Short mmCIF file of C-alpha atoms and ligand atoms in Angstrom, two decimals:
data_model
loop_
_atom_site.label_atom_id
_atom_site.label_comp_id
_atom_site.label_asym_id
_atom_site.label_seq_id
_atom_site.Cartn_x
_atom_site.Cartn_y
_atom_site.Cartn_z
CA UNK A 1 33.75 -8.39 -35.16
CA UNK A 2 32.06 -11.10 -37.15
CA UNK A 3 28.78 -10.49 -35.54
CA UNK A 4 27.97 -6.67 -35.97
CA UNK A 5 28.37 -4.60 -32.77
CA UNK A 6 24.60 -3.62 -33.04
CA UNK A 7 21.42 -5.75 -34.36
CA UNK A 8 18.57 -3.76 -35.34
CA UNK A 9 15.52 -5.41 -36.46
CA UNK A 10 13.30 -3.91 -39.42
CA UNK A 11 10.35 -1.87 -38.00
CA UNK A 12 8.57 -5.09 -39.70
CA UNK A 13 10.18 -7.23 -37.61
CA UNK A 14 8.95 -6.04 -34.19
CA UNK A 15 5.87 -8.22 -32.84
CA UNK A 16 2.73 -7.39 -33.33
CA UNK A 17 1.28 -9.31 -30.73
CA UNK A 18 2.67 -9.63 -26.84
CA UNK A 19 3.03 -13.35 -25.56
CA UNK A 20 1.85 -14.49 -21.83
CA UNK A 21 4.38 -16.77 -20.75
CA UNK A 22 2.11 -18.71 -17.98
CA UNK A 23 -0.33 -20.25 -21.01
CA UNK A 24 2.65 -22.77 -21.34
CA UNK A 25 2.99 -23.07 -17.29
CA UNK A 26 1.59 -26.11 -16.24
CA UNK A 27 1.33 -25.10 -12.60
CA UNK A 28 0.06 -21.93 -12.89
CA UNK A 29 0.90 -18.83 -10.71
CA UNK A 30 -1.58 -18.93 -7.19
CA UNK A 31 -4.63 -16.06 -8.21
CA UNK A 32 -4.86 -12.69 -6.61
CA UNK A 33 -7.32 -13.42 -3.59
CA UNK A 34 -9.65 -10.26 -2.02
CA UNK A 35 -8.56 -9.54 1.38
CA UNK A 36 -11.60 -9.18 3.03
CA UNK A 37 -12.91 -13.02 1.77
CA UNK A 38 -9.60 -14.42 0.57
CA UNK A 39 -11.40 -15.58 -2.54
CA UNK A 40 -10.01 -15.16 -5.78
CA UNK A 41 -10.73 -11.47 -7.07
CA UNK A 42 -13.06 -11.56 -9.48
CA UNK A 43 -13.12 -9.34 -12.87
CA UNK A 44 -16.17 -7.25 -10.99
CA UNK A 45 -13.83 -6.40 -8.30
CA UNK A 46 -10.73 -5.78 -9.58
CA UNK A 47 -12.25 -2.96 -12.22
CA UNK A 48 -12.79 -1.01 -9.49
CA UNK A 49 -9.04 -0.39 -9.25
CA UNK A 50 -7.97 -1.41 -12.31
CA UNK A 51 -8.78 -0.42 -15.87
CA UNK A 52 -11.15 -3.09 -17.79
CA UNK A 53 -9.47 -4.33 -20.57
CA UNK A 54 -5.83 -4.26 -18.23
CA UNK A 55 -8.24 -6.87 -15.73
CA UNK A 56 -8.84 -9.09 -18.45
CA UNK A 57 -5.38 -9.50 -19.50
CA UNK A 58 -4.33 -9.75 -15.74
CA UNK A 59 -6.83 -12.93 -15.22
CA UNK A 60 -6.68 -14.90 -18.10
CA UNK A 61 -3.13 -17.34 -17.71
CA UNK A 62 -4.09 -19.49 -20.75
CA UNK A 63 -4.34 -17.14 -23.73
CA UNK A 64 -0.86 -17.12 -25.19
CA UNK A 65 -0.99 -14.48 -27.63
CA UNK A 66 -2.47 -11.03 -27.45
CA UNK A 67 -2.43 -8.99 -30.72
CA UNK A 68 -1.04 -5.21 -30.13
CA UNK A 69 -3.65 -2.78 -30.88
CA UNK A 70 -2.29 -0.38 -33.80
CA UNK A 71 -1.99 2.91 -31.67
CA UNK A 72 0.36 0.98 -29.45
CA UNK A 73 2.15 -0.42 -31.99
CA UNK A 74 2.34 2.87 -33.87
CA UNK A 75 3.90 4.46 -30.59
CA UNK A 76 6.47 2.07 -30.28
CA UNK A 77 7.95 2.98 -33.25
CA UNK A 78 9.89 6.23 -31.84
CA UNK A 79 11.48 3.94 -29.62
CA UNK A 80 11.58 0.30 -30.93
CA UNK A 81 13.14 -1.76 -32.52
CA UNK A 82 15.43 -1.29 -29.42
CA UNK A 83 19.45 -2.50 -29.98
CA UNK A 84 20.73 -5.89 -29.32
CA UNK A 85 24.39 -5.57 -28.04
CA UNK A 86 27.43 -7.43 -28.80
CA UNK A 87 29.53 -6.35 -25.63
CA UNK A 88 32.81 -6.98 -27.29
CA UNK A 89 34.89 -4.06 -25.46
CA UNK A 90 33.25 -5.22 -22.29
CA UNK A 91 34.43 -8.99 -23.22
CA UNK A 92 37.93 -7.52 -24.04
CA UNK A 93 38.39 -5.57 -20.76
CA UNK A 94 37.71 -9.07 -18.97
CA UNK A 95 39.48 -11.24 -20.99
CA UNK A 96 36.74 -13.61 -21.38
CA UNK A 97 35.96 -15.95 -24.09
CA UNK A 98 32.42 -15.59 -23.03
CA UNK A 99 29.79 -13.76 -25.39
CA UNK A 100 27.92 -11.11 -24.00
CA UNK A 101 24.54 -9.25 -25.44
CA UNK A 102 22.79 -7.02 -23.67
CA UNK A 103 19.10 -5.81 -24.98
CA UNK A 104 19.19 -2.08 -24.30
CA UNK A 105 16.40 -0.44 -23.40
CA UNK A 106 17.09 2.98 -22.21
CA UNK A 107 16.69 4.58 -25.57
CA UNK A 108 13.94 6.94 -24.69
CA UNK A 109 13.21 9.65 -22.29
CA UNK A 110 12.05 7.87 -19.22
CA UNK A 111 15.31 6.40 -19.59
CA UNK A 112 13.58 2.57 -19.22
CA UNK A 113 12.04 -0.34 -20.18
CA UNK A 114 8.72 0.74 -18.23
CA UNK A 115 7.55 2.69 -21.20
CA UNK A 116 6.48 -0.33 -22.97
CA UNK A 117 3.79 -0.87 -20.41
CA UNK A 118 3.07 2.64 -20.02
CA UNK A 119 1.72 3.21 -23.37
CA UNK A 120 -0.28 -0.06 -23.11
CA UNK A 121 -2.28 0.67 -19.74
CA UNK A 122 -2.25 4.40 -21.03
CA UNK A 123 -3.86 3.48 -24.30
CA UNK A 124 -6.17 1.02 -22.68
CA UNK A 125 -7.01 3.85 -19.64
CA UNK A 126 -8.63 6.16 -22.77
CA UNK A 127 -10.66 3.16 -24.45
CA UNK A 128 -12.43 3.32 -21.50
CA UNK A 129 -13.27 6.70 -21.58
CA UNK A 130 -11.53 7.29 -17.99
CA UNK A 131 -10.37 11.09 -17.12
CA UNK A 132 -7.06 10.17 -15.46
CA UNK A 133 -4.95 7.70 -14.02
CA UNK A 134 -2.74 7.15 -10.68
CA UNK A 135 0.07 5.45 -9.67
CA UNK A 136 3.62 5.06 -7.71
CA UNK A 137 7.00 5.72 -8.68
CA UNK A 138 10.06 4.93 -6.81
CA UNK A 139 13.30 6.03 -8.59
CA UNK A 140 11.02 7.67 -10.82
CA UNK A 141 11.42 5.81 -14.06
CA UNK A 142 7.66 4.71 -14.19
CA UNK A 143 6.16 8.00 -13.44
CA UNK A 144 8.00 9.35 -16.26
CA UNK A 145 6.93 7.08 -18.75
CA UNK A 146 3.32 7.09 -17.54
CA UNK A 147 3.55 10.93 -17.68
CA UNK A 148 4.57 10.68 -21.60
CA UNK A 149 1.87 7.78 -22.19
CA UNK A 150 -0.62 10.34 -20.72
CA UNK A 151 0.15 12.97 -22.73
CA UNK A 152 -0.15 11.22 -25.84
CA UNK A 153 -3.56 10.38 -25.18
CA UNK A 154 -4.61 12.73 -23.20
CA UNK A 155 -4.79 11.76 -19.97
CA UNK A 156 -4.62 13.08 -16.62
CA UNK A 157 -1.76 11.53 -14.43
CA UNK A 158 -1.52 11.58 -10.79
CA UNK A 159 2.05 10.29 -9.39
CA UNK A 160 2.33 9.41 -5.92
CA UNK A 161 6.35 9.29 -5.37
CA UNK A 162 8.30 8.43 -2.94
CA UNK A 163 9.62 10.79 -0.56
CA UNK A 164 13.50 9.85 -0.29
CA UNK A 165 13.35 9.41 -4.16
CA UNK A 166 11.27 13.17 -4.40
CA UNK A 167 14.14 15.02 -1.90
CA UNK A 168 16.91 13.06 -4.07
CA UNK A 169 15.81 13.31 -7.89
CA UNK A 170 13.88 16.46 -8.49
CA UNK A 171 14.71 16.87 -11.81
CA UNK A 172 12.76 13.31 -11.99
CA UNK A 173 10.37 15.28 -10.94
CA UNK A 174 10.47 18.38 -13.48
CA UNK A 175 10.58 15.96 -16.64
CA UNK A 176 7.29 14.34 -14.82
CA UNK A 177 5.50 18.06 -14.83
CA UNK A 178 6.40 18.75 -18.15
CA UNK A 179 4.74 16.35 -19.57
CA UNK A 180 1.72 16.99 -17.34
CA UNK A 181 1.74 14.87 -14.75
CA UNK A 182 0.74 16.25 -10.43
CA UNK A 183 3.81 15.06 -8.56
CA UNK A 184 3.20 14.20 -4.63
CA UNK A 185 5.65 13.25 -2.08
CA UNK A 186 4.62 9.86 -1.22
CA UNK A 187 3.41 9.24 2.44
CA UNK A 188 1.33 12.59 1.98
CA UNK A 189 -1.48 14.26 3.84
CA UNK A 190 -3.50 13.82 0.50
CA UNK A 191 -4.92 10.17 1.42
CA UNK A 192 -6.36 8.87 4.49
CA UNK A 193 -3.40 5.94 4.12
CA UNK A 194 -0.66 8.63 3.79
CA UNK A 195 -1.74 10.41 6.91
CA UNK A 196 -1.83 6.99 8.96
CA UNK A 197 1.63 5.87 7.84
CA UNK A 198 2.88 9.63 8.57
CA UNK A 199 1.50 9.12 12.16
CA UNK A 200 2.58 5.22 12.52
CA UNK A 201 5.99 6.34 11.25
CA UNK A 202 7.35 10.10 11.49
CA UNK A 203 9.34 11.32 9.42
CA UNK A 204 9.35 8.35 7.18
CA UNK A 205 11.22 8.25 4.07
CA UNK A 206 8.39 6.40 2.66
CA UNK A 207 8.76 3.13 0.59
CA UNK A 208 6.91 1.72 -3.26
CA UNK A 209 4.37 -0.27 -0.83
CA UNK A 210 2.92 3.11 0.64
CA UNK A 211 3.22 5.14 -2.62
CA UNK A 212 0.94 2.05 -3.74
CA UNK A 213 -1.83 2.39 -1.17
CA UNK A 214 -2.53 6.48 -1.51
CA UNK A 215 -2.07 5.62 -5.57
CA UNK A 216 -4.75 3.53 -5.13
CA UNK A 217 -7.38 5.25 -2.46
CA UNK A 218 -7.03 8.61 -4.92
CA UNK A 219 -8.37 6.35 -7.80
CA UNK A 220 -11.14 4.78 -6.33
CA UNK A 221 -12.59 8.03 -4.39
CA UNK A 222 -12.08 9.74 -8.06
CA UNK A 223 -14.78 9.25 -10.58
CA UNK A 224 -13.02 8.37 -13.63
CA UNK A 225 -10.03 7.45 -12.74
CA UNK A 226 -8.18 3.95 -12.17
CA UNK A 227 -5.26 2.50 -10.57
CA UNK A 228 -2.01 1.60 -12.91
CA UNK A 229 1.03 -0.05 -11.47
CA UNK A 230 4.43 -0.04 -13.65
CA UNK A 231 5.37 -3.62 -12.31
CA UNK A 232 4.86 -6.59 -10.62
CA UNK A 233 1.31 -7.60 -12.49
CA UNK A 234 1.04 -10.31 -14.98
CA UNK A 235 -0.04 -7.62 -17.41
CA UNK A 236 3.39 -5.42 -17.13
CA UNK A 237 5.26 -8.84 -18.09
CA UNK A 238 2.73 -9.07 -20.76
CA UNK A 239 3.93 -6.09 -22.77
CA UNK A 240 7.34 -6.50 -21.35
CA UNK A 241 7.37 -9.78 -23.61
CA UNK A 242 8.11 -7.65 -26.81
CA UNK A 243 11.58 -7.12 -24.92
CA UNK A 244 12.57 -10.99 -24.93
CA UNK A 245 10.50 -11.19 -28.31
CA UNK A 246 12.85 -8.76 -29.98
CA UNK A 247 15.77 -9.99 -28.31
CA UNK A 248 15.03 -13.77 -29.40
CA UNK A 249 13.88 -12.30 -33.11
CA UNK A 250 17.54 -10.72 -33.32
CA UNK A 251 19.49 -13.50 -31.96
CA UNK A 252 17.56 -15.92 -34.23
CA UNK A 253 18.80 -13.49 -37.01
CA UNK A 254 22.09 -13.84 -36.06
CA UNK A 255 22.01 -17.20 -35.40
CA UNK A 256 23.15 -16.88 -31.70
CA UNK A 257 21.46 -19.08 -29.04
CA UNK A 258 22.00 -17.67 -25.58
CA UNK A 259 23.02 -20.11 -22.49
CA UNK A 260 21.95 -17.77 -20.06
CA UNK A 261 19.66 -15.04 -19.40
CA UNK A 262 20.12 -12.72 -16.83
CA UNK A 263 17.69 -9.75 -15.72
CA UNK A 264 17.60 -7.59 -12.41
CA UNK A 265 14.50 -8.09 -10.73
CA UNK A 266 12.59 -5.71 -8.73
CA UNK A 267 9.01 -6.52 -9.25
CA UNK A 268 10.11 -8.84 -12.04
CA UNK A 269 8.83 -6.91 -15.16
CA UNK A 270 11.89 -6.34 -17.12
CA UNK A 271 13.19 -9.83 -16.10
CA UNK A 272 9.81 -11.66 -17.50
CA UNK A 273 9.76 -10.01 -20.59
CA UNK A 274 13.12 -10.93 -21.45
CA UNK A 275 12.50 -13.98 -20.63
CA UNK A 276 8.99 -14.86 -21.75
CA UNK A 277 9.84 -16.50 -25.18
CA UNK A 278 12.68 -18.44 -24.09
CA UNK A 279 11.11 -19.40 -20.89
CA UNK A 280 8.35 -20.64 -23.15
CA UNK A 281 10.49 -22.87 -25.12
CA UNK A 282 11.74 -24.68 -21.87
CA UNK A 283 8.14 -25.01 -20.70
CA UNK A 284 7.25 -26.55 -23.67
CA UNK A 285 10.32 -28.78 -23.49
CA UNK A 286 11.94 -27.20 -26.71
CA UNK A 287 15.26 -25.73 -25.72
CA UNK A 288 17.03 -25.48 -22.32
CA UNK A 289 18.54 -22.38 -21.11
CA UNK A 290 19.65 -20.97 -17.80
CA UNK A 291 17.71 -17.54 -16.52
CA UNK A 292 18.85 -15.77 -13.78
CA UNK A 293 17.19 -13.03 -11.63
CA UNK A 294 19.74 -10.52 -9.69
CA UNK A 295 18.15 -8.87 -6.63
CA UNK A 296 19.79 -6.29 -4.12
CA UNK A 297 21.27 -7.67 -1.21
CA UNK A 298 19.45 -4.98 0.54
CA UNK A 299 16.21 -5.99 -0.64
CA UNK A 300 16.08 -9.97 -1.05
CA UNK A 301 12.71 -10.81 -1.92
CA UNK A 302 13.46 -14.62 -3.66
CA UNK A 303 16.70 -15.45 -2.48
CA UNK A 304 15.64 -14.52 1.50
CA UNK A 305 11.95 -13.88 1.27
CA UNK A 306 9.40 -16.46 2.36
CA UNK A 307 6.66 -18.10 -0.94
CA UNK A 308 3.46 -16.88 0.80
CA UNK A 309 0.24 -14.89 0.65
CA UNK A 310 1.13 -10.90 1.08
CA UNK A 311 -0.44 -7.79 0.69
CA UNK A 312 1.30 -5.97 -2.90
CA UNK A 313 0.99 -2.73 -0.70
CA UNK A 314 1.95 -1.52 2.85
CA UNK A 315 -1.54 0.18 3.40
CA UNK A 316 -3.26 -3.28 2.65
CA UNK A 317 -5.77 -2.03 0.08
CA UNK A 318 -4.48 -4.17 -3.15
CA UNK A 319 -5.65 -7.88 -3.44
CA UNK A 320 -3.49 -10.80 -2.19
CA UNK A 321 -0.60 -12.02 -4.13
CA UNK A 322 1.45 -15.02 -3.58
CA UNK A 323 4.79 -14.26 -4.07
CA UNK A 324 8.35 -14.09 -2.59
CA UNK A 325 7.98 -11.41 -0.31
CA UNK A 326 9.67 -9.67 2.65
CA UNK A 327 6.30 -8.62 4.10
CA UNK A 328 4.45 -5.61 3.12
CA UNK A 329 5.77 -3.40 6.07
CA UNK A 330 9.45 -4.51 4.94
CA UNK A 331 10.97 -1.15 4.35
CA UNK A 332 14.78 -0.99 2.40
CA UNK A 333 17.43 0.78 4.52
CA UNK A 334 17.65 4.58 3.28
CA UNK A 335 21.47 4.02 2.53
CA UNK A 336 19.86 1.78 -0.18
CA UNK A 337 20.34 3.91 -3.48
CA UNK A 338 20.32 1.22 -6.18
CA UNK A 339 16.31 0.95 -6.85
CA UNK A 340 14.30 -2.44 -6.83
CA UNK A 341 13.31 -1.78 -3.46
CA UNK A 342 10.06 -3.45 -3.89
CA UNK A 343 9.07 -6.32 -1.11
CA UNK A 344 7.35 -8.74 -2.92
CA UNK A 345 7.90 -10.50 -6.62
CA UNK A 346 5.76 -10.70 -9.65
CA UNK A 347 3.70 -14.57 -8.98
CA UNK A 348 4.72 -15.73 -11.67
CA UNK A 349 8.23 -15.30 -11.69
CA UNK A 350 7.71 -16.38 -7.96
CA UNK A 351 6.17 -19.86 -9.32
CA UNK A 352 8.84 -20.61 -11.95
CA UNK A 353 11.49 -19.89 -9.01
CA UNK A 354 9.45 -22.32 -6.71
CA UNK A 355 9.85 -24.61 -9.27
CA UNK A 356 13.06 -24.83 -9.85
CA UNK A 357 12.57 -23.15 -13.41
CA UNK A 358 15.10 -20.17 -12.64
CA UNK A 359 17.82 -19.51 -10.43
CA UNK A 360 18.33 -15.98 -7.93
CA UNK A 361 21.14 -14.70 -6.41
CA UNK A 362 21.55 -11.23 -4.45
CA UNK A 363 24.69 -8.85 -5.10
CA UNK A 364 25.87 -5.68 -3.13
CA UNK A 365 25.73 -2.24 -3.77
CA UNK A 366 29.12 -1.50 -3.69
CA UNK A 367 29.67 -4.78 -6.11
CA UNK A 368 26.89 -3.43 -8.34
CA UNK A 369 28.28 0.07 -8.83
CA UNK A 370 31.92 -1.31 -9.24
CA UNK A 371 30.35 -3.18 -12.37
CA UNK A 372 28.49 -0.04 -13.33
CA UNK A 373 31.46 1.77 -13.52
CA UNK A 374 33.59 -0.74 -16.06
CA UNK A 375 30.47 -1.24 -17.89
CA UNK A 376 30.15 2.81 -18.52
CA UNK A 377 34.28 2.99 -19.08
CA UNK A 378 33.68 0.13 -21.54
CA UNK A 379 30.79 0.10 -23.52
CA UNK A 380 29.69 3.38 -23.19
CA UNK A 381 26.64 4.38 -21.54
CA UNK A 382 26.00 5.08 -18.26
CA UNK A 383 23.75 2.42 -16.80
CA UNK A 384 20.65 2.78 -14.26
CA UNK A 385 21.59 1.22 -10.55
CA UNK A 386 18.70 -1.41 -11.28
CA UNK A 387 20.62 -2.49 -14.75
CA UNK A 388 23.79 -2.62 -13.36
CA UNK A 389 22.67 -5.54 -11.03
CA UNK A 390 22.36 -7.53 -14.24
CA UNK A 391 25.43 -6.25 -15.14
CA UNK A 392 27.59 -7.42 -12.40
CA UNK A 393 25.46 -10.77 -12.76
CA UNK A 394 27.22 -11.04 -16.31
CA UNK A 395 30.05 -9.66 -15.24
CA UNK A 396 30.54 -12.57 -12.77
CA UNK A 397 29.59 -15.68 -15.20
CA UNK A 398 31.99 -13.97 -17.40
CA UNK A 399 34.64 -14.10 -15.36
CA UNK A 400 33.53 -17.58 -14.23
CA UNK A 401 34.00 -18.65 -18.02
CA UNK A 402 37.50 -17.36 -18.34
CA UNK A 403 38.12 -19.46 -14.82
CA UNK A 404 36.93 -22.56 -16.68
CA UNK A 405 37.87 -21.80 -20.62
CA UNK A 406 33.95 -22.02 -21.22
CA UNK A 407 32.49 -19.87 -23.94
CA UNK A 408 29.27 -19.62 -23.20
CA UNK A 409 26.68 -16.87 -24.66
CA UNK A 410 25.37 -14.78 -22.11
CA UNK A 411 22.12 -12.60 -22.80
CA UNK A 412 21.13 -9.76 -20.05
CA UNK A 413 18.83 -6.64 -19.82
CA UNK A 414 20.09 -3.19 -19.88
CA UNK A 415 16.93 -1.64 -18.64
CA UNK A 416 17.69 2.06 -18.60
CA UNK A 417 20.20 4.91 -18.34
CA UNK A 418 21.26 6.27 -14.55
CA UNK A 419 21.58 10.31 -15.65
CA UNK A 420 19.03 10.37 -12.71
CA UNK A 421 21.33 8.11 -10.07
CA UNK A 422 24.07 10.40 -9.99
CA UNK A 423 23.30 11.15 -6.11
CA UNK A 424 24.11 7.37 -6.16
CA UNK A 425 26.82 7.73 -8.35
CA UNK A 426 28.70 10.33 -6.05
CA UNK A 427 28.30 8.52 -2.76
CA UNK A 428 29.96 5.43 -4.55
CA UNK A 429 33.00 7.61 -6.16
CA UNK A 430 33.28 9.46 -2.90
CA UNK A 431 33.63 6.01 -1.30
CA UNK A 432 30.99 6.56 1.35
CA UNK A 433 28.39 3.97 -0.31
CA UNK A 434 27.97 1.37 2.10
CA UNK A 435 26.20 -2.08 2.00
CA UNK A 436 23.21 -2.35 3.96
CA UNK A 437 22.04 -6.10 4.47
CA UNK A 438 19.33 -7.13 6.61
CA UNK A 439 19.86 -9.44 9.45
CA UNK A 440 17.21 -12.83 10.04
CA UNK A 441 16.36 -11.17 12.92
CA UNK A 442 14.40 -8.03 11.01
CA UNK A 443 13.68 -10.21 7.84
CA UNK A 444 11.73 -12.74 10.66
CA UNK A 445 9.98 -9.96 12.56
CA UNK A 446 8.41 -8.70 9.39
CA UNK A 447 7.78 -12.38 8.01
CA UNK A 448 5.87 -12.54 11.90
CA UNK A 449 3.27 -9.95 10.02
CA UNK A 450 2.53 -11.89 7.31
CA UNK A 451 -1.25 -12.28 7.05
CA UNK A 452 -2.76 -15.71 7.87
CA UNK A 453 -3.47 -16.90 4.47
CA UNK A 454 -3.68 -20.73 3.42
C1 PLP B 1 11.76 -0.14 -12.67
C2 PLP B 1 13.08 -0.52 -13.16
C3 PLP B 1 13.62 -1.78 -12.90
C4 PLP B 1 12.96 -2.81 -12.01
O1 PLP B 1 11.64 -3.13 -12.28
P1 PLP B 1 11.22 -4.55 -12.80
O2 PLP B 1 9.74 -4.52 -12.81
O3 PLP B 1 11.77 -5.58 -11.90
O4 PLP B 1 11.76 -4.67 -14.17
C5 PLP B 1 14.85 -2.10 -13.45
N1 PLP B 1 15.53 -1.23 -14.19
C6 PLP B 1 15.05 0.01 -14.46
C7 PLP B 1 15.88 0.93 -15.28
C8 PLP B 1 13.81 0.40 -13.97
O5 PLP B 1 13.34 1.60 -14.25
#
């Protein structure tokens, strides 16, 4: 092992200040357009949703660097620096003269990356003065961390989750309460949205989208409280940048340059962090690398999805995005247990796709937990559903590399820990996980819904 098996940065070494990758875009994403005059949202507008401070970050694509206010910085400490990996048993079970790293963020109890933002949009909720906040959580992973950002400051925190996700994880749900936070099934018969939905579609199983929309009508009937989303906004891959910023700070240490970069992408926050810095070298026409996003088969927002205007919520109260999207109403099958189930993808990683800047590729479930399992018998820790995409992503260049004798250096994102996905788990090592993929024919008739936009 001449490179050690774990890099640590110095507490000193972590960034102080979070980088926004589309100041060195030169075509920037498409802006967030109100739905009622499909004119850009203005600041006025959005902070009636959204937190002040989180709306100026969220419209401004040309500032590149934005300092980290000490509190946040302070709270990063009992999780960050987090570990960059040398996977060398992984390498040796494959036989590969590829180099793998994987940036490992799982190291705290929401079991994710999603903390990172969490503490920012917390911290920035009580600047404000604000009583509470709201928001969605699918597998559950951003309602935790929200739940601890709340509690250090404060805060009340209303989580909207949904309902297939609520029946299969409730101790999701207990570590949620503990710190504070009012749980809901997501679609309820708390919000006007949640009671349409439940009458448009009984006994649904509910989907991010519709979590999304009652999030959002509780915050803006609710003096005092805003709207906070774990994903999918420009500001999420803001503070996900210190992910890639560490990871390129370590591998700069070591003297390692990675080929490719590979992240799984559900809303594209952990994949834009990790990629912000390096992504910004290529923009800038400093260094070339390859990044690639890894998407569920089951959900394939770039590699199937159509580049167009779409609501980033089923009950069509959030502004207008222009993304890769399988249209708002596009619900993942239920047999679906892997996370990134969202139907749309952040713009900006949606731009650099359209532009040739990044590849995609989809990979099935049954693939994906296959990978999840050597990666757990190899390297030790048990890795979220929504990491192990990456995984088998790395997994498969890997083994391309041993086809071909190349030894390239491969960088990915372990996002999180599964201790939660073992529902998922047991379905795949009771061999009754199947592969759910959607045919043109459904992928069309939702595209068909797509509002009229440009
Ligand atoms: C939420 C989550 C993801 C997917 O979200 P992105 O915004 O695409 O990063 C991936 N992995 C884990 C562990 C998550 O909690």
């Amino acid at each position: 092992m001449e490179i050690p098996y774990k890099t640590y940065l110095t507490e000193n070494e972590v960034p102080d200040a979070w980088y926004n990758m589309r100041a060195d875009m030169k075509v920037k994403p498409s802006p967030l357009l109100n739905p009622a005059t499909l004119k850009p949202v203005t600041a006025e507008e959005a902070e009636h949703i959204f937190c002040k401070e989180l709306v100026r970050q969220e419209l401004d694509a040309e500032t590149p660097w934005f300092p980290i206010p000490k509190e946040i910085r302070d709270f990063y400490r009992m999780f960050r620096p987090s570990p960059l990996i040398r996977a060398y048993f992984l390498e040796r079970a494959l036989g590969t003269p590829a180099k793998i790293y994987y940036k490992f963020e799982g190291n705290n109890t929401s079991g994710s990356h999603k903390l990172n933002s969490a503490i920012a949009q917390a911290y920035y909720a009580k600047q404000q003065g604000l009583k509470g906040v709201t928001t969605e959580t699918g597998a559950g992973q951003w309602g935790t961390a929200l739940s601890m950002a709340c509690a250090f400051f404060g805060l009340d925190c209303r989580v909207y989750m949904v309902k297939c996700s609520y029946e299969q994880k409730p101790f999701r749900r207990e570590v949620m309460r503990t710190y504070g936070a009012q749980v809901t099934p997501s679609p309820s018969m708390l919000t006007e949205v949640g009671k349409r939905i439940n009458a448009e579609h009984p006994g649904t199983t509910g989907s991010l989208g519709c979590a999304i929309s009652e999030a959002v009508e509780d915050a803006v009937t609710h003096e005092g409280y805003r709207y906070v989303l774990g994903s999918v906004l420009a500001q999420v891959l803001l503070h996900q940048s210190i992910i890639g910023l560490e990871a390129k700070a370590a591998m700069d240490k070591l003297g390692v340059k990675p080929d490719v970069i590979i992240g799984c992408a559900g809303g594209g926050s952990n994949l834009g962090g990790l990629i912000s810095p390096f992504m910004g070298e290529k923009l800038r026409g400093e260094n070339d690398y390859r990044f690639i996003a890894v998407e569920p088969a089951s959900c394939p927002s770039l590699t199937r999805g159509r580049y167009a205007y779409d609501f980033c919520d089923t009950g069509k109260v959030c502004p207008l995005q222009k993304m890769y999207t399988l249209g708002c109403d596009f619900i993942p099958s239920a047999n679906h247990a892997g996370g990134l189930r969202y139907h749309g993808m952040s713009a900006t990683l949606s731009e650099l796709y359209a532009q040739g800047l990044m590849e995609a590729k989809s990979v099935k479930q049954t693939d994906v937990f296959e990978a999840a399992t050597l990666f757990a018998r190899t390297e030790g820790t048990l890795p979220a559903p929504e990491s192990s995409h990456a995984i088998r992503a790395a997994i498969d260049e890997a083994l391309e590399c041993k086809r071909t004798g190349e030894a390239k250096t491969i960088l990915f994102g372990l996002t999180g820990t599964g201790y939660f996905d073992l529902v998922a788990y047991q379905k795949f090592n009771d061999g009754v996980m199947g592969d759910y993929i959607p045919t043109d024919e459904e992928l069309e008739a939702s595209f068909a819904k797509l509002p009229p936009v440009g």
